[in-house]
Short mmCIF file of C-alpha atoms in Angstrom, two decimals:
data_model
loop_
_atom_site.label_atom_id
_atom_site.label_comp_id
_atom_site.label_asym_id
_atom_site.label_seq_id
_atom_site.Cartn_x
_atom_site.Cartn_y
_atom_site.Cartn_z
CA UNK A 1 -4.71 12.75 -20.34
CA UNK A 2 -6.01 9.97 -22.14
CA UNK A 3 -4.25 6.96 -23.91
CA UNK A 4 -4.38 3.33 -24.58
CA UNK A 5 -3.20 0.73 -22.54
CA UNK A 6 -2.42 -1.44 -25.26
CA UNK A 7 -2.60 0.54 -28.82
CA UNK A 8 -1.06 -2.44 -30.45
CA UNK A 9 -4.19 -3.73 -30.71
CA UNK A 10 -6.12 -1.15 -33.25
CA UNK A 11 -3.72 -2.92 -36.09
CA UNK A 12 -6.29 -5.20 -35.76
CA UNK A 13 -8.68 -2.90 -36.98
CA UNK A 14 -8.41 -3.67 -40.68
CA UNK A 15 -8.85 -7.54 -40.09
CA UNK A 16 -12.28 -7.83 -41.49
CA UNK A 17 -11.51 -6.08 -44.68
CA UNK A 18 -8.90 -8.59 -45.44
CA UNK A 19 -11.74 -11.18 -46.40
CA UNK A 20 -12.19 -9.00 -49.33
CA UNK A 21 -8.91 -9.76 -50.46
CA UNK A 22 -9.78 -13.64 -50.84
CA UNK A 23 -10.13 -15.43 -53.98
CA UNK A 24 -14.13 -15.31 -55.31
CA UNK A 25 -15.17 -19.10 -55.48
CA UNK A 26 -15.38 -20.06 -59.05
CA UNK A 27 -18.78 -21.36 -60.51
CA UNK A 28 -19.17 -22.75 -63.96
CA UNK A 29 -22.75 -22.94 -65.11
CA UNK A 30 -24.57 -23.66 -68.65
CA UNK A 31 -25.84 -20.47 -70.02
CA UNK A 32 -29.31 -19.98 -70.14
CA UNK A 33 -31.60 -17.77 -72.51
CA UNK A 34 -33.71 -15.99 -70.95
CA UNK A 35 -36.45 -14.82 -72.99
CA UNK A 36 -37.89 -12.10 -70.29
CA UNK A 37 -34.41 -9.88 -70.20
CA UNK A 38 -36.61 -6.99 -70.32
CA UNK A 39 -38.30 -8.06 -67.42
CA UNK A 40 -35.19 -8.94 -65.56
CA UNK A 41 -33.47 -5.41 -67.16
CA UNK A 42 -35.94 -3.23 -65.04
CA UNK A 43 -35.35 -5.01 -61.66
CA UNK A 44 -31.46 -3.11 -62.06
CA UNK A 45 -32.46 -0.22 -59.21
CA UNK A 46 -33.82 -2.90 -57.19
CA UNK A 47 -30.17 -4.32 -57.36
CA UNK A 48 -28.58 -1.06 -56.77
CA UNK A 49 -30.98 -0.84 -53.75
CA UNK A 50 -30.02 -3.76 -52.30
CA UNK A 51 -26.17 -3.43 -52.67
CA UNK A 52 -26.77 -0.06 -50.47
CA UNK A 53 -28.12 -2.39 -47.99
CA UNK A 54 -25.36 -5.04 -47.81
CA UNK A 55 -22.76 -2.14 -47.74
CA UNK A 56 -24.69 -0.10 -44.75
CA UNK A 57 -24.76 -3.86 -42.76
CA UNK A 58 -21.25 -4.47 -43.62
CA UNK A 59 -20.57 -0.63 -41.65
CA UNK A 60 -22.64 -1.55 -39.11
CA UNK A 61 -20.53 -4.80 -38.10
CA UNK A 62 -17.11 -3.19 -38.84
CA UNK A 63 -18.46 -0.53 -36.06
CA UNK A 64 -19.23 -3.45 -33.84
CA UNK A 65 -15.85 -4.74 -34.57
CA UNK A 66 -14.09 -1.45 -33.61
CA UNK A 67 -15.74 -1.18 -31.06
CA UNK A 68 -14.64 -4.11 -29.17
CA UNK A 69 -11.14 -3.65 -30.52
CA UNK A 70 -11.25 -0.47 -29.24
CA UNK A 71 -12.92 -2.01 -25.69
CA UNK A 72 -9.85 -4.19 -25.58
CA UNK A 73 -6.90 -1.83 -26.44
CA UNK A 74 -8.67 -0.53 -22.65
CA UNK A 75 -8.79 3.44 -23.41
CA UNK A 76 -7.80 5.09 -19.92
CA UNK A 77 -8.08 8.98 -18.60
CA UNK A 78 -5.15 9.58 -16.56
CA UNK A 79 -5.34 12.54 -13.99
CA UNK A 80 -3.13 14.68 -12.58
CA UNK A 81 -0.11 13.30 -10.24
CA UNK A 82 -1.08 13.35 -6.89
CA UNK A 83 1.46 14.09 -4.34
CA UNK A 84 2.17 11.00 -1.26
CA UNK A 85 2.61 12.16 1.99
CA UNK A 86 6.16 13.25 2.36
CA UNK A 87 6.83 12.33 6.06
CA UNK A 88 6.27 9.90 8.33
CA UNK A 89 8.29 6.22 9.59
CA UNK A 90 7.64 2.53 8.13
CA UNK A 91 6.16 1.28 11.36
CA UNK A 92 5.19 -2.19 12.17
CA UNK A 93 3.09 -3.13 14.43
CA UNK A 94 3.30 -6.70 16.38
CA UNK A 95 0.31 -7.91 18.48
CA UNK A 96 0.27 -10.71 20.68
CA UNK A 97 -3.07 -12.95 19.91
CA UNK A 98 -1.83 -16.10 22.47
CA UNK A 99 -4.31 -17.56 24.56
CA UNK A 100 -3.49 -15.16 27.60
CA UNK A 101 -4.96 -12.74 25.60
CA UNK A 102 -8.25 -13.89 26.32
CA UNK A 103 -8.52 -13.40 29.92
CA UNK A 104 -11.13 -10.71 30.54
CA UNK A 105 -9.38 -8.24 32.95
CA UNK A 106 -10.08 -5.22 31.27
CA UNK A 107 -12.93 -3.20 31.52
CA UNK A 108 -15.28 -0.89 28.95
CA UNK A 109 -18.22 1.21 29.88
CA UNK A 110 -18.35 -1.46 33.27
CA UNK A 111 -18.07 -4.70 31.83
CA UNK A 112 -15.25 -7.25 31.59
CA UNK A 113 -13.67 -7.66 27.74
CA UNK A 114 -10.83 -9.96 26.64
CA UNK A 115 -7.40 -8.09 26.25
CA UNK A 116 -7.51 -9.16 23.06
CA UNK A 117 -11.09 -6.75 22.76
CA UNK A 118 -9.60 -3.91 24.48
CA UNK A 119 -6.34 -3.89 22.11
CA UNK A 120 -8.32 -3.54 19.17
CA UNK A 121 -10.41 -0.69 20.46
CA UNK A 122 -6.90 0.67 21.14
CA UNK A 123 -4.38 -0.05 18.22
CA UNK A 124 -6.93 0.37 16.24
CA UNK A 125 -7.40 4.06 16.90
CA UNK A 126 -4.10 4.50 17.21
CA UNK A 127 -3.78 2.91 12.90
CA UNK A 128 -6.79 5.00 11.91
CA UNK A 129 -4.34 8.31 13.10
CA UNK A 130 -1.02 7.31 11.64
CA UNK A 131 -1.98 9.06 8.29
CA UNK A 132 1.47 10.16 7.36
CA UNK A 133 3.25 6.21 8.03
CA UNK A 134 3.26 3.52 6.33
CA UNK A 135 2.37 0.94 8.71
CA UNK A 136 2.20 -2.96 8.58
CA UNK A 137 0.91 -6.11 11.09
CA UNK A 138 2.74 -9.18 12.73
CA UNK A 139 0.55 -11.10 14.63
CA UNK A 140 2.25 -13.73 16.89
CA UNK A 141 1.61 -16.43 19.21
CA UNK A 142 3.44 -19.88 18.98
CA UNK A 143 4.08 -18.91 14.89
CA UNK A 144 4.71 -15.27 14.11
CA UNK A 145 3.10 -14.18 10.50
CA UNK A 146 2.81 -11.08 8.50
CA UNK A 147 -0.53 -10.39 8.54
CA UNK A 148 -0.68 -6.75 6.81
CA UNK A 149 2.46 -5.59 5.12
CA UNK A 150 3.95 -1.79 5.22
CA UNK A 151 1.01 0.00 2.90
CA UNK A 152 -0.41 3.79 3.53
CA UNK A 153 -3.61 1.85 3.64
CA UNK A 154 -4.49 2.41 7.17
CA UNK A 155 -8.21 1.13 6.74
CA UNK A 156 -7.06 -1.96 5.37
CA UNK A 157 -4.35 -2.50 8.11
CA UNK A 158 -7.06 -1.86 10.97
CA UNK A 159 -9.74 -4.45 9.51
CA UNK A 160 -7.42 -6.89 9.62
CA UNK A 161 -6.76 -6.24 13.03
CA UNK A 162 -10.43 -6.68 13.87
CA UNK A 163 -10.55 -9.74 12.19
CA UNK A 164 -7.92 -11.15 14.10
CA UNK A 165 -8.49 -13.75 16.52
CA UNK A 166 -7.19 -15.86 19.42
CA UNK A 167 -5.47 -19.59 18.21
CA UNK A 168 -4.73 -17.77 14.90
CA UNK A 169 -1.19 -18.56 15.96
CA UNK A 170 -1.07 -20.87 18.49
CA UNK A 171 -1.43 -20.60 22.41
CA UNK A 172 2.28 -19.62 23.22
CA UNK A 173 4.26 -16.84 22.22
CA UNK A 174 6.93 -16.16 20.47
CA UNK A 175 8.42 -12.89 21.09
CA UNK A 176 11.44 -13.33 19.75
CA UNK A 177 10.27 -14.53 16.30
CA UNK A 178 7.96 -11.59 15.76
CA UNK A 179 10.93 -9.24 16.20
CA UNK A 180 12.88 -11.48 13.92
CA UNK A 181 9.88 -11.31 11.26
CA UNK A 182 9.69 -7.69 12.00
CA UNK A 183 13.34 -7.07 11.10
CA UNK A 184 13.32 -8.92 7.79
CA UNK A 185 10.37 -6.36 6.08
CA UNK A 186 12.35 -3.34 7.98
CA UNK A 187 15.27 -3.98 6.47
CA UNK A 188 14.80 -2.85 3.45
CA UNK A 189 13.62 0.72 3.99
CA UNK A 190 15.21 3.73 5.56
CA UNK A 191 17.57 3.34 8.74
CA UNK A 192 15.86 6.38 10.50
CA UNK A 193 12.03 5.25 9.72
CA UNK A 194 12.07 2.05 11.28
CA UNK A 195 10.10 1.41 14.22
CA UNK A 196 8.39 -1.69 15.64
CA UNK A 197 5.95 -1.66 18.86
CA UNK A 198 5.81 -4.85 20.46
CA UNK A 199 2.52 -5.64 22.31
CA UNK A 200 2.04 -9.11 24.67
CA UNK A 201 0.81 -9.85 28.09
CA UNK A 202 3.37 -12.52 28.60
CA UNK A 203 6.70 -14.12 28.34
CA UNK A 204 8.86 -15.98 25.41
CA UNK A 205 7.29 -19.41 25.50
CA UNK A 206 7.78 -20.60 22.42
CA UNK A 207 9.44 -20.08 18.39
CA UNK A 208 13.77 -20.10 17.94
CA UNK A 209 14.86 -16.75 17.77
CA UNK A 210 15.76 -15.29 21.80
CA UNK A 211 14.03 -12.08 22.22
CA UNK A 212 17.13 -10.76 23.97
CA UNK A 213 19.28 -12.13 20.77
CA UNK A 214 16.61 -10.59 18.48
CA UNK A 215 17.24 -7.15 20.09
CA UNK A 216 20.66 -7.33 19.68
CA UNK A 217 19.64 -8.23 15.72
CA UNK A 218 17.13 -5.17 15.63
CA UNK A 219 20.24 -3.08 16.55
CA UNK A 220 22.24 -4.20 14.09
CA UNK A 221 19.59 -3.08 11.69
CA UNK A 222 18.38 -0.27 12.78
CA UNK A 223 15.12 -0.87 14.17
CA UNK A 224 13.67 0.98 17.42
CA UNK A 225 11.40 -0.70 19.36
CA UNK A 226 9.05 0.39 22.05
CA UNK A 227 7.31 -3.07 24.21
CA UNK A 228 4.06 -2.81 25.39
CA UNK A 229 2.97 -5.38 29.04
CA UNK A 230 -0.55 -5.29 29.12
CA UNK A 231 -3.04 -6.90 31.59
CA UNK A 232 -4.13 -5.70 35.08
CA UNK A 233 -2.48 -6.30 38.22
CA UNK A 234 -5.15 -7.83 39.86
CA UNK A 235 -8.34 -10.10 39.12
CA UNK A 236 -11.25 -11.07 41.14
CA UNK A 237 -11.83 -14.68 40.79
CA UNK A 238 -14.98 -16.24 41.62
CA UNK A 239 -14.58 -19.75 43.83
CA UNK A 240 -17.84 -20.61 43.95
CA UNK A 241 -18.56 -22.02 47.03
CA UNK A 242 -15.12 -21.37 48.53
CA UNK A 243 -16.50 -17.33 47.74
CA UNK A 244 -14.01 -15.63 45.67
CA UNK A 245 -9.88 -14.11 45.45
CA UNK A 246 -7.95 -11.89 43.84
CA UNK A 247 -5.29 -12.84 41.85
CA UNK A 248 -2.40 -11.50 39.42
CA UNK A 249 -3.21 -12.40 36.31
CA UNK A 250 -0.26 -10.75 34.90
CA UNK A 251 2.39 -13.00 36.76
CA UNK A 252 3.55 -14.03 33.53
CA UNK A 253 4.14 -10.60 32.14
CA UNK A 254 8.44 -10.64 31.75
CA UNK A 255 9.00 -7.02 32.18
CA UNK A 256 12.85 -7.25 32.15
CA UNK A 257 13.21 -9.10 28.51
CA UNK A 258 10.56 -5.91 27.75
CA UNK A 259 12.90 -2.95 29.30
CA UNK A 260 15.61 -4.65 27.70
CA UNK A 261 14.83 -5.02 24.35
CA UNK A 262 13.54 -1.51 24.42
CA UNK A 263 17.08 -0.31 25.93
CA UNK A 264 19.16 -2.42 23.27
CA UNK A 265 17.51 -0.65 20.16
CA UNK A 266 16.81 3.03 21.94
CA UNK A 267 13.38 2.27 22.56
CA UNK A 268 10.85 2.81 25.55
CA UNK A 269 9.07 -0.01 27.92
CA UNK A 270 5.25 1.20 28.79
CA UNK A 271 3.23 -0.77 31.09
CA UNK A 272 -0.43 -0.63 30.52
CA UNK A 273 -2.96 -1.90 33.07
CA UNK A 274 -5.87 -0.79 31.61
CA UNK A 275 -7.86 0.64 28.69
CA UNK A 276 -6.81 3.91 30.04
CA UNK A 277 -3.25 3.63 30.20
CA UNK A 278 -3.18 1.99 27.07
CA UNK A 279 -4.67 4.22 25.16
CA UNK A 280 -2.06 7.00 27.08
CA UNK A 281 0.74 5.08 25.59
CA UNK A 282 -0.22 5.63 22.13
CA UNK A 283 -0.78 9.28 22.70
CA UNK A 284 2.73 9.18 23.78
CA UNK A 285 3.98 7.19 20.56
CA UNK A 286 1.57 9.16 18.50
CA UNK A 287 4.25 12.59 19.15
CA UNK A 288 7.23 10.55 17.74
CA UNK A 289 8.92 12.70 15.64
CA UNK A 290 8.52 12.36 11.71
CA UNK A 291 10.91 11.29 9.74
CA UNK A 292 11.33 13.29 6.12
CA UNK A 293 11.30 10.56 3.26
CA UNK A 294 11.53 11.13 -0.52
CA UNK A 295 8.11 12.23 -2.26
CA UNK A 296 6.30 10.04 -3.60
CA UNK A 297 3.78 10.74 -6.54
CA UNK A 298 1.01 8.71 -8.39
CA UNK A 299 -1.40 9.18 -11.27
CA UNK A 300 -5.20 8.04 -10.79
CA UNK A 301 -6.09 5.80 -13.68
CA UNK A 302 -9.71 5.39 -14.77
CA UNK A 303 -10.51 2.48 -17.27
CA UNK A 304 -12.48 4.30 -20.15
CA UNK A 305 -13.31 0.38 -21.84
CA UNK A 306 -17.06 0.06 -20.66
CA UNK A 307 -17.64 2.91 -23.48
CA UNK A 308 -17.02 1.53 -26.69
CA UNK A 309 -18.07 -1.91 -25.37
CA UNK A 310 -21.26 -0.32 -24.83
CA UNK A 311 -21.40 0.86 -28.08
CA UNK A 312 -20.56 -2.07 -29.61
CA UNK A 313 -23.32 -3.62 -27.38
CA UNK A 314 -25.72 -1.18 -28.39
CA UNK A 315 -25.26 -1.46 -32.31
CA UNK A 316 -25.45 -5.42 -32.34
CA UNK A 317 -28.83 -5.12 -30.63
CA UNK A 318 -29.61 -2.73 -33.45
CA UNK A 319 -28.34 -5.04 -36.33
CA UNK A 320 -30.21 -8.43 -34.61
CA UNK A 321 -33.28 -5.99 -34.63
CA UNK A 322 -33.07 -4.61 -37.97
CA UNK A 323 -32.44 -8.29 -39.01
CA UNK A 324 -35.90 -9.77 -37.76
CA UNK A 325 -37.55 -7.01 -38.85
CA UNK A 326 -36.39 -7.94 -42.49
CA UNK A 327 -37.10 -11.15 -41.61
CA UNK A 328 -40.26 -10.52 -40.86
CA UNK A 329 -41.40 -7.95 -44.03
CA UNK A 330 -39.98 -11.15 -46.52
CA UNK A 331 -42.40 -13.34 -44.90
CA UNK A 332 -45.50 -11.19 -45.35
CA UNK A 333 -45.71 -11.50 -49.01
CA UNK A 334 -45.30 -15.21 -49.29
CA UNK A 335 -47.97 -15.49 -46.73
CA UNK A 336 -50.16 -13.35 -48.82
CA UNK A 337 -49.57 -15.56 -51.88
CA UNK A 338 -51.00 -18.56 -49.87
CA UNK A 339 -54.02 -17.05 -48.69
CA UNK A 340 -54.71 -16.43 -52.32
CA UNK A 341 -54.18 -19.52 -53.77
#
């Protein structure tokens, strides 16, 4: 279907012809007798000529007008309404980007990444196959921020992710303030659609909100959420000359504030030692079952203005061509008349 954005503007249309409504300027001259009339009499089709001229040039730049008029009033094609997917939850996703998160205890293809690394291989397959939610991003570490809000654009949502990085948010965490932030943009939709995964290889260090308080909140509201600990069990650490150890490097992991939250708000705790298991985890969260919403339709707009711009483009190099070319013909005879002399 096509229409104007803004067919208010084609009243301008008319605007040029208004100038022919102004007063002539009067001129009072002396008459003259002119004693070649007959002369003058038989230059009358020249006349006639030339009005033809000034009215085809006056066309030309009322076109030129119209068509940026047109141009402006933005012509659109709108197509057919497009249905939204129908099912699904409003599901937030909260990623922990402290500075824990950059010991290198994981491992891909046989060398050691950053957890950070090895959660966005992860989470960000699991976002690329959540094509019927609407899914958003907290990141948190000392602050807690919204970093994508709850869109269908999962491509969008994952490069985000990507481009997050460690000291974003500071070097503690704040668990409690990324539920918190997560239960303010939940709150408005559905009670049954929202969910919130909580993912962090540590403990509440830092922010105001309690994470235990902040379950009780999500509750209140609503909101399930399933907690994530990541990071292996064990590390080898090289001493140098002492040789080397192995070492927890998840000591820091609080897995009872992580079953509990999940258990206040019907949620699940998963433990994730590894790419592997993490990766597991998501399968399981990936066979959560959908929740129907109202459909939602949209129209695909195309802007049509580029046309008649075009146009108009296309005619004023026409007229500014025409014009030197006129130019140039009323030279040639004067030129000729001083060669001769």
């Amino acid at each position: 279907m096509f229409e104007l954005q803004w067919p208010w503007l084609l009243a301008l249309l008319p605007l040029p012809l208004f100038i022919l409504l102004l007063p002539a300027k009067k001129q009072e001259d002396a008459a003259l007798r002119v004693p070649f009339f007959a002369q003058v009499k038989s230059l009358e089709t020249k006349t006639h000529s030339l009005r033809s001229k000034k009215l085809a040039n006056a066309l030309l730049l009322w076109l030129i007008w119209a068509g940026l008029v047109l141009a402006a009033a933005n012509p659109q094609w709108i197509g057919e309404p497009i249905s939204m997917p129908n099912s699904g939850r409003d599901l937030l996703i909260a990623v922990d980007i402290s500075g824990s998160m950059k010991i290198d205890d994981m491992k891909f293809q046989g060398q050691a990444i950053r957890r950070v690394e090895a959660v966005k291989m992860v989470v960000g397959d699991f976002v690329k196959n959540r094509k019927s939610d609407r899914l958003g991003l907290v990141l948190f570490g000392t602050q807690a921020y919204l970093q994508a809000p709850l869109t269908y654009d999962r491509q969008t949502v994952n490069t985000l992710l990507q481009e997050a990085e460690i000291g974003f948010a500071g070097e503690q965490t704040a668990i409690g303030d990324a539920i918190g932030l997560a239960i303010k943009r939940l709150r408005p939709r559905p009670d049954a659609q929202r969910v919130l995964i909580v993912l962090t290889d540590g403990a509440n260090t830092a922010g105001e909100l309690e994470p235990i308080k902040a379950a009780e909140l999500a509750a209140t509201e609503h909101v399930k959420i399933y907690t994530i600990g990541f990071g292996a069990d064990e590390m080898i650490v090289d001493n140098g000359f002492f040789g080397s150890r192995t070492v927890n490097p998840s000591a820091d992991l609080d897995e009872p504030t992580m079953r509990a939250i999940a258990d206040k708000t019907g949620g699940q705790y998963f433990r994730a030692r590894n790419l592997e298991e993490l990766h597991e985890i998501h399968q399981i969260l990936n066979r959560l079952e959908p929740i129907e919403s109202e459909e939602e339709k949209f129209r695909p707009i195309k802007s049509l203005f580029y046309y008649p711009l075009a146009a108009a483009l296309l005619l004023s190099l026409c007229w500014a061509l025409a014009s030197v070319i006129r130019h140039a013909r009323n030279q040639l005879p004067n030129q000729k008349r001083g060669v001769a002399l």
